Amino acid sequence: MILNRKLFALASAILLLCAGCGQKPLHDESRTFANDTWMRFEPEHFMVNVTNTDDCFNIEVFVTVDTARYRESSIPLMLEVESPDHEKRTLFSTLPLRNLNGNCLGTFTDEGYLVCHQTVRDYYFFNSKGVHTLTLGQRTSKYEIKGIKELRLTINKAELEYPK
């Protein structure tokens, strides 16, 4: 069982590396939470410098969870994108942690944390050049959710496929 998880984690890492071969992400930043607690009214702010508005991007979130402390099946997320022109767009997503049978999704680290991934938006276009502020928060009904160790936001260039 442990060997299967390690092989799955290795295969996932290789696929992620191959998917982005030769391409540097527009943004890749992690945040660690004090006491493994993500506060509802203290969202994380990320500054992203956009130099090309012709490209589209995939916005992805990775969350590292202590499943002994956070037992819910998902984490609802809200991402607000504010342009240099103060235009705001709000994106909602739900990060699944368990399937319908209660089995954990994602991969486990050597320390026993579960790492799950969710694409918040495929093929996202930034409307203007400059520094955009991305504000990522959890939208659970709880003031604080315990068991959330780390949050990672990545923005990678997407290959837009046009219908033929």
PDB file of C-alpha atoms in Angstrom:
ATOM      1  CA  MET A   1       0.000   0.000   0.000  1.00  0.00           C
ATOM      2  CA  ILE A   2       2.801   2.428   0.921  1.00  0.00           C
ATOM      3  CA  LEU A   3       4.686   1.432  -2.232  1.00  0.00           C
ATOM      4  CA  ASN A   4       1.582   2.188  -4.344  1.00  0.00           C
ATOM      5  CA  ARG A   5       1.284   5.657  -2.769  1.00  0.00           C
ATOM      6  CA  LYS A   6       4.955   6.384  -3.401  1.00  0.00           C
ATOM      7  CA  LEU A   7       4.670   5.219  -7.011  1.00  0.00           C
ATOM      8  CA  PHE A   8       1.539   7.355  -7.457  1.00  0.00           C
ATOM      9  CA  ALA A   9       3.320  10.389  -5.966  1.00  0.00           C
ATOM     10  CA  LEU A  10       6.360   9.816  -8.198  1.00  0.00           C
ATOM     11  CA  ALA A  11       4.205   9.392 -11.320  1.00  0.00           C
ATOM     12  CA  SER A  12       2.217  12.546 -10.452  1.00  0.00           C
ATOM     13  CA  ALA A  13       5.408  14.548  -9.993  1.00  0.00           C
ATOM     14  CA  ILE A  14       6.806  13.313 -13.317  1.00  0.00           C
ATOM     15  CA  LEU A  15       3.569  14.206 -15.132  1.00  0.00           C
ATOM     16  CA  LEU A  16       3.563  17.694 -13.616  1.00  0.00           C
ATOM     17  CA  LEU A  17       7.180  18.208 -14.617  1.00  0.00           C
ATOM     18  CA  CYS A  18       6.607  16.964 -18.162  1.00  0.00           C
ATOM     19  CA  ALA A  19       3.461  19.060 -18.569  1.00  0.00           C
ATOM     20  CA  GLY A  20       5.463  22.187 -17.924  1.00  0.00           C
ATOM     21  CA  CYS A  21       8.737  21.213 -19.611  1.00  0.00           C
ATOM     22  CA  GLY A  22      10.600  24.303 -20.711  1.00  0.00           C
ATOM     23  CA  GLN A  23       7.946  26.651 -19.332  1.00  0.00           C
ATOM     24  CA  LYS A  24       8.482  28.678 -16.223  1.00  0.00           C
ATOM     25  CA  PRO A  25       5.272  29.345 -14.286  1.00  0.00           C
ATOM     26  CA  LEU A  26       3.956  32.888 -14.241  1.00  0.00           C
ATOM     27  CA  HIS A  27       3.648  32.494 -10.472  1.00  0.00           C
ATOM     28  CA  ASP A  28       4.415  29.769  -7.918  1.00  0.00           C
ATOM     29  CA  GLU A  29       4.239  30.652  -4.238  1.00  0.00           C
ATOM     30  CA  SER A  30       3.546  28.759  -1.029  1.00  0.00           C
ATOM     31  CA  ARG A  31       2.295  29.946   2.350  1.00  0.00           C
ATOM     32  CA  THR A  32       2.559  28.065   5.635  1.00  0.00           C
ATOM     33  CA  PHE A  33      -0.045  28.645   8.344  1.00  0.00           C
ATOM     34  CA  ALA A  34       0.836  29.194  11.996  1.00  0.00           C
ATOM     35  CA  ASN A  35      -0.431  26.285  14.126  1.00  0.00           C
ATOM     36  CA  ASP A  36      -1.740  24.670  10.910  1.00  0.00           C
ATOM     37  CA  THR A  37      -4.777  26.978  11.107  1.00  0.00           C
ATOM     38  CA  TRP A  38      -6.301  28.876   8.159  1.00  0.00           C
ATOM     39  CA  MET A  39      -8.354  31.837   9.351  1.00  0.00           C
ATOM     40  CA  ARG A  40     -11.527  32.683   7.411  1.00  0.00           C
ATOM     41  CA  PHE A  41     -11.167  36.459   7.600  1.00  0.00           C
ATOM     42  CA  GLU A  42      -7.419  36.491   6.919  1.00  0.00           C
ATOM     43  CA  PRO A  43      -7.103  35.521   3.242  1.00  0.00           C
ATOM     44  CA  GLU A  44      -3.733  35.155   1.578  1.00  0.00           C
ATOM     45  CA  HIS A  45      -2.627  37.854  -0.888  1.00  0.00           C
ATOM     46  CA  PHE A  46      -0.385  37.084  -3.865  1.00  0.00           C
ATOM     47  CA  MET A  47       1.158  39.708  -6.157  1.00  0.00           C
ATOM     48  CA  VAL A  48       1.448  38.548  -9.777  1.00  0.00           C
ATOM     49  CA  ASN A  49       3.218  40.570 -12.465  1.00  0.00           C
ATOM     50  CA  VAL A  50       1.528  40.042 -15.841  1.00  0.00           C
ATOM     51  CA  THR A  51       3.504  41.119 -18.899  1.00  0.00           C
ATOM     52  CA  ASN A  52       1.511  39.428 -21.683  1.00  0.00           C
ATOM     53  CA  THR A  53      -2.271  39.658 -21.957  1.00  0.00           C
ATOM     54  CA  ASP A  54      -2.406  37.491 -25.103  1.00  0.00           C
ATOM     55  CA  ASP A  55      -1.656  34.285 -23.194  1.00  0.00           C
ATOM     56  CA  CYS A  56      -4.149  32.301 -21.143  1.00  0.00           C
ATOM     57  CA  PHE A  57      -3.299  30.612 -17.874  1.00  0.00           C
ATOM     58  CA  ASN A  58      -4.376  27.800 -15.588  1.00  0.00           C
ATOM     59  CA  ILE A  59      -4.723  28.900 -11.959  1.00  0.00           C
ATOM     60  CA  GLU A  60      -4.147  26.013  -9.551  1.00  0.00           C
ATOM     61  CA  VAL A  61      -4.202  25.573  -5.791  1.00  0.00           C
ATOM     62  CA  PHE A  62      -2.426  22.908  -3.746  1.00  0.00           C
ATOM     63  CA  VAL A  63      -3.323  22.435  -0.077  1.00  0.00           C
ATOM     64  CA  THR A  64      -1.420  20.353   2.467  1.00  0.00           C
ATOM     65  CA  VAL A  65      -3.813  18.968   5.081  1.00  0.00           C
ATOM     66  CA  ASP A  66      -3.517  17.057   8.350  1.00  0.00           C
ATOM     67  CA  THR A  67      -6.459  14.672   7.874  1.00  0.00           C
ATOM     68  CA  ALA A  68      -6.513  13.816  11.590  1.00  0.00           C
ATOM     69  CA  ARG A  69      -7.395  17.455  12.371  1.00  0.00           C
ATOM     70  CA  TYR A  70      -9.407  18.487   9.302  1.00  0.00           C
ATOM     71  CA  ARG A  71     -11.933  15.765   8.537  1.00  0.00           C
ATOM     72  CA  GLU A  72     -14.204  17.462   6.008  1.00  0.00           C
ATOM     73  CA  SER A  73     -14.475  16.082   2.477  1.00  0.00           C
ATOM     74  CA  SER A  74     -13.590  19.371   0.771  1.00  0.00           C
ATOM     75  CA  ILE A  75     -12.501  22.970   1.227  1.00  0.00           C
ATOM     76  CA  PRO A  76     -14.541  25.697  -0.479  1.00  0.00           C
ATOM     77  CA  LEU A  77     -12.307  28.410  -1.922  1.00  0.00           C
ATOM     78  CA  MET A  78     -12.730  31.957  -3.200  1.00  0.00           C
ATOM     79  CA  LEU A  79     -10.147  33.686  -5.379  1.00  0.00           C
ATOM     80  CA  GLU A  80     -10.481  37.396  -6.065  1.00  0.00           C
ATOM     81  CA  VAL A  81      -8.331  38.838  -8.845  1.00  0.00           C
ATOM     82  CA  GLU A  82      -7.796  42.601  -8.852  1.00  0.00           C
ATOM     83  CA  SER A  83      -6.102  44.200 -11.849  1.00  0.00           C
ATOM     84  CA  PRO A  84      -3.875  47.303 -11.749  1.00  0.00           C
ATOM     85  CA  ASP A  85      -6.958  49.184 -13.074  1.00  0.00           C
ATOM     86  CA  HIS A  86      -8.887  48.001  -9.943  1.00  0.00           C
ATOM     87  CA  GLU A  87     -11.148  45.694 -11.944  1.00  0.00           C
ATOM     88  CA  LYS A  88     -12.158  42.767  -9.732  1.00  0.00           C
ATOM     89  CA  ARG A  89     -13.172  39.249 -10.690  1.00  0.00           C
ATOM     90  CA  THR A  90     -14.210  36.602  -8.199  1.00  0.00           C
ATOM     91  CA  LEU A  91     -13.721  32.892  -8.851  1.00  0.00           C
ATOM     92  CA  PHE A  92     -15.232  30.146  -6.699  1.00  0.00           C
ATOM     93  CA  SER A  93     -13.984  26.587  -6.470  1.00  0.00           C
ATOM     94  CA  THR A  94     -14.145  23.586  -4.175  1.00  0.00           C
ATOM     95  CA  LEU A  95     -11.027  21.576  -3.410  1.00  0.00           C
ATOM     96  CA  PRO A  96     -12.034  17.903  -2.959  1.00  0.00           C
ATOM     97  CA  LEU A  97     -10.150  16.026  -0.239  1.00  0.00           C
ATOM     98  CA  ARG A  98     -12.163  12.775  -0.168  1.00  0.00           C
ATOM     99  CA  ASN A  99     -14.274  10.869  -2.652  1.00  0.00           C
ATOM    100  CA  LEU A 100     -17.871   9.751  -2.011  1.00  0.00           C
ATOM    101  CA  ASN A 101     -16.629   6.615  -0.234  1.00  0.00           C
ATOM    102  CA  GLY A 102     -14.590   8.717   2.211  1.00  0.00           C
ATOM    103  CA  ASN A 103     -11.221   7.752   0.721  1.00  0.00           C
ATOM    104  CA  CYS A 104      -8.595  10.483   0.595  1.00  0.00           C
ATOM    105  CA  LEU A 105      -7.745  12.021  -2.769  1.00  0.00           C
ATOM    106  CA  GLY A 106      -4.301  13.378  -3.585  1.00  0.00           C
ATOM    107  CA  THR A 107      -1.023  12.060  -2.230  1.00  0.00           C
ATOM    108  CA  PHE A 108       0.448  11.679   1.242  1.00  0.00           C
ATOM    109  CA  THR A 109       3.810  13.172   2.208  1.00  0.00           C
ATOM    110  CA  ASP A 110       6.392  11.285   4.248  1.00  0.00           C
ATOM    111  CA  GLU A 111       5.225  13.319   7.283  1.00  0.00           C
ATOM    112  CA  GLY A 112       1.655  12.004   6.861  1.00  0.00           C
ATOM    113  CA  TYR A 113       0.057  15.137   5.378  1.00  0.00           C
ATOM    114  CA  LEU A 114      -2.364  14.884   2.465  1.00  0.00           C
ATOM    115  CA  VAL A 115      -1.592  17.112  -0.540  1.00  0.00           C
ATOM    116  CA  CYS A 116      -4.581  17.846  -2.775  1.00  0.00           C
ATOM    117  CA  HIS A 117      -4.781  19.884  -5.952  1.00  0.00           C
ATOM    118  CA  GLN A 118      -7.565  21.813  -7.667  1.00  0.00           C
ATOM    119  CA  THR A 119      -7.607  23.881 -10.830  1.00  0.00           C
ATOM    120  CA  VAL A 120      -9.505  27.029  -9.865  1.00  0.00           C
ATOM    121  CA  ARG A 121      -9.777  28.224 -13.467  1.00  0.00           C
ATOM    122  CA  ASP A 122      -8.653  26.865 -16.830  1.00  0.00           C
ATOM    123  CA  TYR A 123      -7.770  29.228 -19.678  1.00  0.00           C
ATOM    124  CA  TYR A 124      -7.853  32.423 -17.619  1.00  0.00           C
ATOM    125  CA  PHE A 125      -6.987  35.661 -19.415  1.00  0.00           C
ATOM    126  CA  PHE A 126      -5.631  38.682 -17.550  1.00  0.00           C
ATOM    127  CA  ASN A 127      -7.181  41.835 -19.049  1.00  0.00           C
ATOM    128  CA  SER A 128      -4.306  44.227 -18.401  1.00  0.00           C
ATOM    129  CA  LYS A 129      -0.550  44.244 -17.901  1.00  0.00           C
ATOM    130  CA  GLY A 130       0.987  45.048 -14.547  1.00  0.00           C
ATOM    131  CA  VAL A 131       0.825  43.727 -11.015  1.00  0.00           C
ATOM    132  CA  HIS A 132      -2.406  41.916 -10.175  1.00  0.00           C
ATOM    133  CA  THR A 133      -3.432  41.103  -6.609  1.00  0.00           C
ATOM    134  CA  LEU A 134      -4.835  37.621  -6.104  1.00  0.00           C
ATOM    135  CA  THR A 135      -6.609  37.107  -2.795  1.00  0.00           C
ATOM    136  CA  LEU A 136      -7.276  33.487  -1.858  1.00  0.00           C
ATOM    137  CA  GLY A 137      -9.497  32.588   1.057  1.00  0.00           C
ATOM    138  CA  GLN A 138     -11.386  29.666   2.486  1.00  0.00           C
ATOM    139  CA  ARG A 139     -15.167  30.025   2.551  1.00  0.00           C
ATOM    140  CA  THR A 140     -16.177  27.508   5.141  1.00  0.00           C
ATOM    141  CA  SER A 141     -18.644  28.472   7.852  1.00  0.00           C
ATOM    142  CA  LYS A 142     -15.882  28.227  10.456  1.00  0.00           C
ATOM    143  CA  TYR A 143     -13.819  31.166  11.715  1.00  0.00           C
ATOM    144  CA  GLU A 144     -10.717  28.981  11.605  1.00  0.00           C
ATOM    145  CA  ILE A 145     -10.037  25.611  10.106  1.00  0.00           C
ATOM    146  CA  LYS A 146      -7.409  23.580  11.893  1.00  0.00           C
ATOM    147  CA  GLY A 147      -5.227  21.072  10.095  1.00  0.00           C
ATOM    148  CA  ILE A 148      -4.277  23.183   7.068  1.00  0.00           C
ATOM    149  CA  LYS A 149      -0.484  23.236   6.968  1.00  0.00           C
ATOM    150  CA  GLU A 150       0.308  24.869   3.629  1.00  0.00           C
ATOM    151  CA  LEU A 151      -1.281  26.587   0.668  1.00  0.00           C
ATOM    152  CA  ARG A 152       0.365  26.878  -2.756  1.00  0.00           C
ATOM    153  CA  LEU A 153      -0.835  28.973  -5.692  1.00  0.00           C
ATOM    154  CA  THR A 154       0.546  28.299  -9.168  1.00  0.00           C
ATOM    155  CA  ILE A 155      -0.258  30.028 -12.433  1.00  0.00           C
ATOM    156  CA  ASN A 156       0.982  28.286 -15.575  1.00  0.00           C
ATOM    157  CA  LYS A 157       0.618  29.192 -19.207  1.00  0.00           C
ATOM    158  CA  ALA A 158      -2.094  27.112 -20.849  1.00  0.00           C
ATOM    159  CA  GLU A 159      -2.202  25.899 -24.404  1.00  0.00           C
ATOM    160  CA  LEU A 160      -5.551  27.042 -25.713  1.00  0.00           C
ATOM    161  CA  GLU A 161      -6.962  24.494 -28.161  1.00  0.00           C
ATOM    162  CA  TYR A 162      -9.272  25.862 -30.804  1.00  0.00           C
ATOM    163  CA  PRO A 163     -11.937  23.645 -32.356  1.00  0.00           C
ATOM    164  CA  LYS A 164     -11.144  22.418 -35.854  1.00  0.00           C
TER     165      LYS A 164
END
